[in-house]
Coordinates of C-alpha atoms and ligand atoms in Angstrom, one line a residue:
Chain A
M249 CA 14.4 -25.7 -131.4
A250 CA 14.2 -28.4 -128.9
N251 CA 11.3 -26.2 -127.2
V252 CA 8.7 -26.5 -130.2
V253 CA 6.6 -29.3 -129.6
I254 CA 4.5 -28.8 -133.0
Q255 CA 6.2 -27.3 -136.4
A256 CA 3.9 -27.0 -140.1
S257 CA 5.8 -26.0 -143.0
D258 CA 4.0 -25.8 -145.7
L259 CA 1.9 -28.3 -144.2
T260 CA -1.0 -29.6 -147.0
L261 CA -3.8 -32.1 -146.0
A262 CA -6.3 -33.5 -148.2
Y263 CA -8.8 -36.3 -148.3
N264 CA -9.7 -38.3 -151.1
N265 CA -5.9 -39.4 -152.3
G266 CA -5.3 -35.2 -152.2
K267 CA -8.0 -34.5 -154.6
N268 CA -10.2 -32.6 -152.0
E269 CA -7.8 -30.2 -150.1
I270 CA -8.8 -29.1 -146.8
I271 CA -5.6 -26.9 -145.4
K272 CA -3.0 -25.9 -148.0
N273 CA 0.4 -24.6 -147.2
A274 CA -0.1 -23.7 -143.9
N275 CA 3.1 -22.5 -141.3
F276 CA 3.0 -22.3 -137.9
S277 CA 4.6 -23.5 -135.0
I278 CA 3.7 -24.2 -130.8
K279 CA 5.7 -24.1 -128.3
K280 CA 6.4 -26.3 -124.9
G281 CA 3.9 -25.7 -122.7
E282 CA 1.6 -23.3 -124.8
F283 CA -2.0 -23.2 -124.8
V284 CA -3.5 -22.9 -128.3
F285 CA -7.1 -22.5 -129.6
I286 CA -8.1 -23.4 -133.0
T287 CA -11.2 -22.1 -134.4
G288 CA -12.6 -21.7 -137.6
P289 CA -16.0 -22.1 -139.1
S290 CA -18.0 -25.4 -139.5
G291 CA -16.2 -27.5 -141.9
S292 CA -13.1 -25.5 -142.3
G293 CA -10.7 -28.4 -141.3
K294 CA -10.1 -28.1 -137.3
S295 CA -10.6 -31.2 -136.8
T296 CA -8.5 -32.5 -139.7
L297 CA -5.6 -30.4 -138.6
L298 CA -5.9 -32.1 -134.8
K299 CA -6.3 -35.8 -136.6
S300 CA -2.7 -34.8 -138.4
F301 CA -1.3 -33.8 -135.0
Y302 CA -1.4 -37.4 -134.2
G303 CA -0.8 -39.2 -137.1
H304 CA -4.4 -39.9 -137.9
I305 CA -4.1 -37.9 -141.3
K306 CA -0.9 -38.0 -142.9
P307 CA 0.4 -34.8 -144.9
T308 CA 0.2 -34.8 -148.7
H309 CA 2.6 -32.3 -149.0
G310 CA 5.3 -30.4 -146.5
S311 CA 6.1 -31.4 -143.2
L312 CA 4.5 -31.6 -139.8
M313 CA 7.2 -32.0 -137.0
V314 CA 5.7 -33.2 -134.0
G315 CA 8.1 -34.1 -131.1
G316 CA 10.8 -33.7 -133.3
L317 CA 9.4 -36.5 -135.5
D318 CA 8.4 -35.6 -139.3
L319 CA 4.6 -37.4 -139.3
A320 CA 4.7 -37.3 -142.8
K321 CA 7.3 -39.9 -143.0
I322 CA 6.8 -41.4 -139.8
S323 CA 6.9 -45.7 -139.5
N324 CA 4.3 -47.1 -137.4
S325 CA 5.7 -48.1 -134.8
K326 CA 7.4 -44.5 -134.1
L327 CA 4.3 -43.3 -134.2
Q328 CA 2.7 -45.8 -131.9
E329 CA 5.5 -44.5 -129.5
L330 CA 4.8 -40.8 -129.8
R331 CA 1.1 -41.4 -129.3
T332 CA 2.1 -42.7 -125.4
H333 CA 3.1 -39.2 -125.1
M334 CA -0.2 -37.2 -126.1
G335 CA -3.3 -36.9 -124.6
I336 CA -6.6 -37.0 -127.0
V337 CA -9.7 -36.0 -125.7
F338 CA -12.9 -36.2 -128.1
Q339 CA -15.8 -34.4 -128.4
D340 CA -17.8 -37.5 -127.9
Y341 CA -15.7 -38.9 -125.0
K342 CA -14.6 -42.5 -126.7
L343 CA -14.4 -43.9 -123.5
V344 CA -14.6 -47.7 -123.7
N345 CA -18.1 -48.6 -122.1
E346 CA -17.4 -52.4 -121.1
W347 CA -14.3 -50.8 -118.7
T348 CA -15.1 -49.2 -115.6
V349 CA -14.4 -46.0 -115.3
A350 CA -11.0 -46.5 -113.1
K351 CA -9.6 -48.8 -115.9
N352 CA -10.2 -46.3 -118.5
V353 CA -8.4 -43.5 -116.7
V354 CA -5.3 -45.5 -116.7
L355 CA -5.7 -46.8 -120.4
P356 CA -2.1 -45.2 -121.0
L357 CA -0.7 -46.6 -117.7
M358 CA -1.7 -50.1 -119.1
I359 CA -0.3 -49.8 -122.6
A360 CA 3.1 -48.5 -120.7
G361 CA 2.9 -51.4 -119.1
Y362 CA 2.3 -50.2 -115.4
S363 CA 1.6 -52.9 -112.6
I364 CA -1.7 -53.5 -111.8
D365 CA -1.0 -51.9 -108.3
M366 CA 0.4 -48.8 -110.2
Q367 CA -2.4 -48.8 -112.2
H368 CA -4.8 -49.0 -109.1
T369 CA -3.0 -46.1 -107.4
Q370 CA -2.7 -43.8 -110.3
A371 CA -6.5 -44.3 -110.8
Q372 CA -7.1 -43.1 -107.4
R373 CA -5.2 -40.1 -108.1
L374 CA -6.3 -39.0 -111.4
L375 CA -10.0 -39.3 -110.4
R376 CA -9.4 -37.7 -107.1
H377 CA -8.1 -34.7 -109.4
V378 CA -10.9 -34.9 -111.4
K379 CA -13.4 -35.2 -108.5
L380 CA -14.9 -38.6 -109.7
S381 CA -13.3 -40.8 -107.0
E382 CA -16.4 -42.2 -105.9
Y383 CA -17.4 -43.4 -109.8
A384 CA -14.1 -45.4 -109.8
N385 CA -16.1 -48.9 -110.2
M386 CA -18.7 -47.4 -112.4
Y387 CA -19.2 -48.0 -116.2
P388 CA -19.2 -44.7 -118.2
Y389 CA -22.8 -45.1 -119.5
E390 CA -23.7 -44.6 -116.0
L391 CA -22.0 -41.2 -115.8
S392 CA -23.6 -37.8 -117.0
G393 CA -21.8 -35.9 -120.2
G394 CA -20.1 -33.7 -118.2
E395 CA -18.7 -36.7 -115.7
Q396 CA -17.8 -38.6 -119.0
Q397 CA -15.5 -36.0 -120.3
R398 CA -13.8 -35.4 -116.8
V399 CA -12.8 -39.3 -117.3
G400 CA -11.8 -38.3 -120.6
I401 CA -9.5 -35.2 -119.3
A402 CA -8.2 -37.8 -116.5
R403 CA -7.4 -40.4 -118.7
A404 CA -5.5 -37.6 -121.0
L405 CA -3.2 -36.8 -118.3
A406 CA -2.6 -40.3 -117.0
K407 CA 1.1 -40.1 -118.1
N408 CA 1.6 -36.7 -117.9
P409 CA 1.9 -36.3 -121.6
M410 CA 4.1 -33.5 -123.8
L411 CA 1.0 -33.0 -125.7
I412 CA -3.2 -32.9 -124.8
L413 CA -5.2 -32.5 -128.0
A414 CA -8.5 -31.9 -127.9
D415 CA -11.3 -31.5 -130.5
E416 CA -14.4 -29.3 -128.8
P417 CA -13.7 -31.0 -125.7
T418 CA -16.6 -29.1 -124.5
G419 CA -19.4 -29.1 -127.4
N420 CA -21.5 -31.3 -125.7
L421 CA -21.7 -29.9 -122.1
D422 CA -23.6 -26.8 -120.6
E423 CA -21.4 -23.9 -118.9
Y424 CA -20.7 -25.3 -115.7
S425 CA -19.4 -28.5 -116.8
S426 CA -17.7 -26.5 -119.8
N427 CA -15.6 -24.2 -117.4
V428 CA -14.8 -27.5 -115.1
I429 CA -13.3 -28.9 -118.2
W430 CA -11.6 -25.7 -119.2
D431 CA -9.9 -25.2 -115.6
L432 CA -8.6 -28.9 -115.4
M433 CA -6.9 -28.0 -118.9
E434 CA -5.3 -24.8 -117.9
N435 CA -4.5 -26.6 -114.9
A436 CA -2.5 -29.2 -117.0
C437 CA -1.0 -26.5 -118.9
Q438 CA 0.3 -24.0 -116.0
Q439 CA 1.3 -26.7 -113.5
L440 CA 3.2 -29.4 -115.6
E441 CA 4.1 -27.4 -118.8
T442 CA 1.9 -29.9 -120.7
T443 CA 1.3 -28.5 -124.6
V444 CA -2.4 -27.9 -124.9
V445 CA -4.3 -27.5 -128.4
V446 CA -7.6 -27.2 -128.5
V447 CA -10.1 -27.0 -131.3
T448 CA -13.5 -25.0 -130.7
H449 CA -15.8 -23.2 -132.2
R450 CA -16.1 -20.6 -129.5
I451 CA -13.3 -19.7 -127.2
P452 CA -14.7 -19.7 -123.6
T453 CA -15.5 -16.3 -122.1
V454 CA -13.5 -17.4 -119.1
F455 CA -10.4 -17.2 -120.9
S456 CA -8.7 -13.6 -121.5
L457 CA -6.5 -13.1 -125.0
Q458 CA -3.4 -14.3 -122.9
Y459 CA -3.4 -17.5 -125.0
R460 CA -2.4 -18.1 -128.7
H461 CA -5.4 -18.2 -131.2
F462 CA -5.1 -19.7 -134.9
I463 CA -8.0 -19.8 -137.0
I464 CA -8.7 -21.6 -140.0
E465 CA -9.9 -19.9 -143.3
N466 CA -10.1 -20.4 -146.6
K467 CA -7.7 -23.6 -146.5
G468 CA -5.3 -21.3 -144.4
V469 CA -3.9 -21.1 -140.8
Y470 CA -3.5 -17.5 -139.4
E471 CA -2.8 -16.6 -136.0
V472 CA -4.9 -13.9 -134.2
H473 CA -3.2 -11.3 -132.7
Chain B
M181 CA -26.6 -63.7 -122.5
K182 CA -25.6 -62.4 -125.8
F183 CA -22.0 -63.2 -124.8
I184 CA -22.8 -66.9 -124.9
K185 CA -24.8 -66.7 -127.9
D186 CA -21.8 -65.0 -129.5
H187 CA -19.7 -67.7 -128.7
I188 CA -22.4 -70.3 -129.5
M189 CA -22.1 -68.5 -133.2
F190 CA -18.5 -69.3 -133.5
I191 CA -17.9 -72.4 -131.8
L192 CA -20.5 -74.2 -134.1
P193 CA -19.1 -73.8 -137.1
L194 CA -15.4 -74.4 -136.0
V195 CA -17.2 -77.8 -134.3
A196 CA -18.4 -78.7 -138.0
I197 CA -14.9 -77.8 -139.6
L198 CA -13.2 -80.1 -136.7
L199 CA -16.0 -82.9 -137.2
G200 CA -15.1 -82.6 -140.9
I201 CA -11.4 -83.0 -140.0
E202 CA -11.9 -85.8 -137.5
F203 CA -14.3 -87.9 -140.2
F204 CA -11.3 -87.3 -142.6
L205 CA -8.8 -88.8 -140.1
V206 CA -11.1 -91.5 -139.4
F207 CA -11.9 -92.5 -142.6
D208 CA -8.1 -92.2 -143.7
R209 CA -7.2 -94.8 -141.0
M210 CA -10.1 -97.4 -142.0
T211 CA -9.3 -97.0 -145.5
A212 CA -6.0 -98.1 -144.8
S213 CA -6.6 -100.6 -142.5
Y214 CA -9.2 -102.1 -145.3
E215 CA -6.3 -101.6 -147.7
Q216 CA -4.1 -103.3 -145.6
R217 CA -6.4 -106.0 -144.9
L218 CA -6.6 -107.0 -148.6
R219 CA -3.0 -106.9 -149.5
D220 CA -2.6 -109.3 -146.8
G221 CA -5.0 -111.5 -148.0
Y222 CA -3.8 -112.1 -151.1
S223 CA -1.3 -113.8 -152.4
M224 CA 0.3 -115.7 -155.4
L225 CA 1.8 -119.1 -156.2
V226 CA 4.9 -118.7 -158.7
V227 CA 6.2 -122.0 -160.1
S228 CA 9.9 -121.8 -161.4
K229 CA 12.4 -124.2 -162.8
E230 CA 15.0 -123.0 -161.0
P231 CA 15.3 -121.5 -157.1
M232 CA 14.6 -117.5 -157.0
T233 CA 16.0 -115.3 -154.2
L234 CA 13.3 -112.3 -153.3
Q235 CA 15.7 -110.0 -155.0
E236 CA 15.3 -112.4 -158.1
L237 CA 11.6 -111.7 -158.0
Q238 CA 11.9 -108.2 -157.2
S239 CA 14.0 -107.4 -160.1
I240 CA 11.2 -108.4 -162.2
N241 CA 8.9 -106.7 -160.4
S242 CA 9.0 -103.9 -157.2
N243 CA 5.6 -104.4 -156.2
I244 CA 6.7 -107.8 -154.7
G245 CA 7.1 -107.2 -151.1
K246 CA 7.9 -111.0 -149.5
S247 CA 8.1 -114.6 -151.0
T248 CA 8.3 -117.9 -149.0
K249 CA 9.5 -120.9 -150.2
I250 CA 7.7 -123.7 -149.7
E251 CA 9.8 -126.7 -148.9
K252 CA 9.8 -129.9 -151.8
N253 CA 9.8 -132.2 -148.7
E254 CA 6.7 -130.9 -147.4
I255 CA 5.2 -131.6 -150.9
L256 CA 6.6 -134.4 -151.2
K257 CA 5.5 -135.9 -147.9
E258 CA 2.1 -135.2 -149.3
V259 CA 2.2 -137.1 -152.7
S260 CA 5.2 -139.9 -151.0
L261 CA 3.3 -141.7 -148.9
G262 CA 3.9 -145.7 -149.8
Q263 CA 6.3 -145.0 -152.7
N264 CA 10.0 -146.2 -152.4
P265 CA 12.4 -143.9 -151.2
Q266 CA 14.1 -144.0 -155.0
D267 CA 11.1 -142.9 -157.0
T268 CA 10.6 -140.2 -153.9
Q269 CA 14.5 -138.9 -154.9
E270 CA 13.7 -138.6 -158.3
I271 CA 10.4 -137.1 -157.8
L272 CA 12.1 -134.5 -155.1
N273 CA 14.5 -133.9 -158.6
A274 CA 11.8 -133.5 -161.0
L275 CA 10.0 -131.1 -159.0
P276 CA 9.9 -127.4 -159.7
N277 CA 10.4 -124.8 -156.9
F278 CA 7.1 -123.4 -155.6
Y279 CA 7.0 -119.9 -153.8
I280 CA 4.4 -117.6 -152.3
I281 CA 4.8 -114.2 -153.0
K282 CA 3.0 -111.2 -151.2
L283 CA 3.1 -108.0 -152.4
A284 CA 4.7 -104.6 -151.0
K285 CA 1.3 -102.2 -150.9
Y286 CA -1.9 -102.5 -152.4
L287 CA -2.4 -102.8 -156.2
D288 CA -5.2 -101.8 -158.1
T289 CA -6.5 -104.5 -160.8
S290 CA -4.1 -103.4 -163.6
A291 CA -1.1 -103.2 -161.7
L292 CA -1.9 -106.5 -160.7
D293 CA -2.6 -107.8 -164.0
N294 CA 0.9 -106.4 -165.0
L295 CA 2.5 -108.1 -162.1
E296 CA 1.3 -111.3 -163.2
K297 CA 2.3 -110.5 -166.9
D298 CA 5.9 -109.6 -165.8
L299 CA 6.3 -113.2 -163.9
M300 CA 5.0 -114.7 -166.8
A301 CA 7.3 -112.9 -169.0
S302 CA 10.4 -114.6 -167.0
K303 CA 11.9 -117.7 -168.4
K304 CA 12.4 -119.3 -165.3
I305 CA 8.8 -118.6 -164.3
K306 CA 6.7 -121.8 -165.6
R307 CA 3.4 -120.7 -163.8
V308 CA 1.3 -118.0 -161.9
E309 CA -1.3 -118.6 -159.7
T310 CA -3.1 -115.9 -157.7
F311 CA -5.5 -116.5 -154.6
G312 CA -7.5 -114.2 -152.3
N313 CA -10.6 -111.9 -153.0
S314 CA -10.9 -110.0 -155.7
Y315 CA -9.9 -106.5 -155.2
S316 CA -11.6 -104.4 -157.5
S317 CA -15.5 -104.2 -157.0
N318 CA -15.3 -103.8 -153.2
Y319 CA -12.4 -101.5 -153.3
K320 CA -13.6 -99.3 -156.2
L321 CA -16.9 -98.9 -154.1
F322 CA -14.7 -97.7 -151.3
S323 CA -12.5 -95.3 -153.3
F324 CA -15.9 -93.6 -154.3
I325 CA -17.1 -93.5 -151.2
K326 CA -13.9 -91.8 -150.3
F327 CA -14.0 -89.4 -152.8
I328 CA -17.3 -88.3 -152.2
L329 CA -16.5 -88.0 -148.4
K330 CA -13.7 -85.6 -148.9
V331 CA -15.6 -83.5 -151.5
F332 CA -18.3 -83.1 -149.0
I333 CA -15.6 -82.1 -145.8
I334 CA -14.3 -79.7 -147.9
F335 CA -17.6 -78.2 -149.0
M336 CA -18.7 -78.6 -145.2
S337 CA -15.1 -76.8 -143.8
V338 CA -15.6 -73.8 -146.5
V339 CA -19.2 -73.0 -145.4
S340 CA -18.2 -73.2 -142.0
L341 CA -15.1 -71.0 -142.2
F342 CA -17.5 -68.5 -144.2
L343 CA -19.0 -68.7 -141.0
V344 CA -16.3 -68.4 -138.4
I345 CA -15.3 -65.5 -140.4
K346 CA -18.4 -63.8 -140.5
Q347 CA -18.7 -64.0 -136.5
M348 CA -15.5 -62.5 -136.3
E349 CA -16.6 -59.7 -138.5
V350 CA -19.8 -59.5 -136.0
W351 CA -17.1 -59.3 -133.0
G352 CA -14.9 -57.0 -134.7
Y353 CA -17.8 -54.5 -134.9
V354 CA -18.2 -54.9 -130.9
H355 CA -14.6 -55.0 -130.3
R356 CA -13.8 -52.2 -133.1
E357 CA -14.2 -48.9 -130.7
R358 CA -12.5 -50.0 -128.2
M359 CA -9.4 -51.3 -130.5
Q360 CA -9.4 -48.4 -131.8
V361 CA -9.5 -45.8 -128.9
M362 CA -6.5 -48.3 -127.8
E363 CA -4.7 -47.8 -131.0
I364 CA -5.1 -43.9 -130.6
F365 CA -3.4 -43.9 -127.2
G366 CA -0.3 -45.7 -128.8
A367 CA -1.4 -49.5 -127.9
P368 CA 0.6 -51.9 -129.6
I369 CA -1.3 -54.6 -131.8
M370 CA -1.2 -57.7 -129.4
L371 CA -2.6 -55.2 -126.3
R372 CA -5.0 -54.3 -128.5
S373 CA -6.4 -57.5 -129.6
G374 CA -5.6 -59.6 -126.6
I375 CA -8.8 -60.3 -125.2
L376 CA -10.0 -61.4 -129.0
F377 CA -7.1 -63.7 -129.0
K378 CA -7.9 -64.9 -125.8
V379 CA -11.8 -65.4 -126.3
A380 CA -11.1 -67.2 -129.7
I381 CA -8.5 -69.4 -128.0
V382 CA -10.8 -70.2 -125.3
D383 CA -13.5 -71.0 -127.8
A384 CA -10.8 -73.4 -130.2
L385 CA -10.5 -75.3 -126.6
I386 CA -14.3 -75.7 -126.2
S387 CA -14.7 -76.7 -129.9
T388 CA -11.8 -79.4 -129.6
S389 CA -12.8 -80.7 -126.6
I390 CA -16.5 -81.1 -127.9
I391 CA -15.2 -83.3 -130.8
V392 CA -12.9 -84.8 -128.3
L393 CA -15.2 -86.2 -126.2
F394 CA -17.9 -86.8 -128.8
F395 CA -15.6 -89.4 -130.6
L396 CA -14.2 -91.0 -127.1
Y397 CA -18.0 -91.6 -126.5
L398 CA -18.1 -92.9 -130.5
K399 CA -15.3 -95.1 -129.6
Y400 CA -16.0 -96.5 -126.2
Q401 CA -19.9 -96.4 -126.0
L402 CA -21.8 -96.1 -129.3
A403 CA -19.3 -98.4 -131.3
G404 CA -20.2 -101.5 -128.7
I405 CA -23.8 -101.0 -128.6
S406 CA -23.9 -100.0 -132.3
E407 CA -24.3 -103.6 -133.8
V408 CA -22.7 -102.0 -136.4
D409 CA -19.7 -105.0 -137.4
A410 CA -17.6 -102.0 -139.1
L411 CA -18.1 -100.1 -135.9
M412 CA -17.5 -102.9 -133.7
N413 CA -14.3 -104.2 -135.1
N414 CA -12.6 -101.1 -135.9
S415 CA -13.6 -99.0 -132.8
E416 CA -9.8 -98.6 -132.3
L417 CA -9.5 -96.7 -135.7
L418 CA -12.3 -94.1 -134.6
F419 CA -10.2 -91.8 -132.3
Q420 CA -7.0 -91.6 -131.2
P421 CA -4.7 -89.4 -129.0
S422 CA -2.8 -88.0 -131.7
D423 CA -6.0 -86.6 -133.3
A424 CA -6.6 -84.4 -130.4
F425 CA -3.3 -82.4 -131.0
I426 CA -4.4 -82.4 -134.9
L427 CA -7.8 -81.2 -134.2
L428 CA -6.0 -78.2 -131.6
A429 CA -3.8 -77.1 -133.7
C430 CA -6.2 -76.6 -136.7
A431 CA -8.4 -74.8 -134.4
I432 CA -6.4 -72.3 -133.3
V433 CA -4.5 -71.9 -136.7
I434 CA -8.2 -70.8 -137.6
V435 CA -8.7 -69.0 -134.9
I436 CA -5.8 -66.9 -135.2
I437 CA -6.5 -65.9 -138.9
S438 CA -10.1 -64.9 -138.3
V439 CA -8.6 -62.9 -135.4
Y440 CA -5.8 -61.4 -137.5
I441 CA -8.5 -60.9 -140.2
V442 CA -10.9 -58.9 -137.7
V443 CA -7.7 -56.9 -136.0
F444 CA -6.8 -55.4 -139.6
S445 CA -10.0 -55.0 -140.8
S446 CA -10.4 -52.3 -137.8
R447 CA -7.4 -50.4 -138.0
E448 CA -8.2 -46.8 -138.3
K449 CA -8.2 -46.1 -141.9
E450 CA -6.1 -43.3 -143.4
A451 CA -9.0 -41.2 -144.4
Ligands
ATP34 N1 -12.8 -38.9 -143.6 C1 -13.4 -37.7 -144.4 N2 -13.2 -37.9 -145.8 C2 -13.4 -37.2 -146.7 N3 -13.9 -35.9 -146.5 C3 -13.5 -35.4 -145.2 C4 -13.7 -36.5 -144.0 N4 -13.7 -35.9 -143.2 C5 -13.8 -34.3 -143.5 N5 -14.0 -34.5 -144.5 C6 -14.1 -33.1 -145.1 O1 -13.2 -32.1 -144.7 C7 -13.6 -31.0 -144.4 C8 -13.2 -30.1 -143.1 O2 -13.9 -31.3 -142.1 P1 -13.5 -31.6 -140.5 O3 -14.4 -32.3 -139.5 O4 -11.8 -31.3 -140.2 O5 -14.2 -29.8 -140.1 P2 -14.3 -28.9 -138.8 O6 -13.6 -28.0 -139.0 O7 -13.9 -30.0 -138.0 O8 -16.0 -28.9 -138.7 P3 -16.9 -29.1 -137.4 O9 -16.8 -27.7 -136.8 O10 -18.5 -28.8 -138.1 O11 -16.7 -30.2 -136.6 C9 -15.5 -31.0 -144.7 O12 -15.6 -30.4 -145.5 C10 -15.4 -32.6 -144.4 O13 -16.8 -32.9 -145.3
MG35 MG1 -14.7 -31.0 -136.2

């Protein structure tokens, strides 16, 4: 049980105060160190499901345990604390444009209260990892999309999170840049035993069938075997 | 450039509010000092058969602040020159007691009338005579100006407050993205809004300084050369060191409230 990172029981997600149900009575669990894909047609609720994992959307019915906490009942301060153990990657990167690349990367460390020195050394390590060392003092808008997303990945990895959540992380990128991103995420999963959940409309061809794959259809979440 | 513009749009209305507050403080002091001068310049002469203590007088009307007895000998000196001592003694015995009465606080015309009536109603008191400039006409004009000024200041402050909040919303828009990203990564509210608070407090300090410097200039430079009597004679009322603290406190309270409005309105919405 301690190995389960995400556990959904009869999970129901809805907008407009429950009137517009997107996911209904879904049951699944994701264990530590697993790499999971979520696919489905546009508008099926992939992003909605992913947002529920970081508490942006609360279950309207059932329970959703993440890291042992029930997100249906979690307090704001507990959720805040839980989020410091997650790394989230967005299709549109969501970098802070008025901050340098280095500062963007260490946001989770800044939140955790690391000293400036520590932040500095970690920024160098992380940027080396995503091969952006020379970009440390540039601003996100000066980078290409693929480079910005590598910054996004570095930020997500900064604090060795227990869970990485990514919504179409390669949605705006060409095949080459996409493969770099997939490599980085696979690496994190294999070397750091980080759980990775990726929403995408198409599973990249570089991945064989070795990873779990959920598909959303008619409000249900099904595993593809 | 945009940074400067953003600040000015915030500082200007804040300055307007502080200006209103400072005007209010100054006018309040001027009114108080004017009232005091009126009060001090006003006195009543009370003539009584028997000697009366201050307590006795105050028990008739509590608005009496001070009573000074005029020594009969002093009066006698004036009238008894060249009279023989026996007559003088007789006059002395026949003379009533004279008291000069000062007010405890500023009174309006009707309260003064009441005071006079109360005194006259006492059996011991034979006569009441009042001296000093008439309270009413000057003072009524003064009170009216005071009222108009208050209304104006409140109106100006409300309008300015809207401008402050408006500008804060613009800021909120600028900072929203960053604050939301930080929130998604679990940053506590103080960290998310830290920069806003810093900027806002700096602006509060700048605004306060502008007003303080302006009034100091007014007090030490302009008042002297203005040739306006009311300003020249009352320049010490124009600005006092404690005003700086009051203004700073007001400015900081205003910006903290504004920042909180922005911070809470930019929280990620639960969809
Ligand atoms: N904030 C919201 N308020 C109301 N309805 C919403 C909101 N966000 C999404 N929806 C609705 O929920 C449904 C699922 O949206 P979601 O974004 O999860 O789809 P998706 O699977 O991620 O699609 P895509 O592949 O196009 O990104 C859609 O019908 C959408 O209109
Ligand atoms: Mg989506």
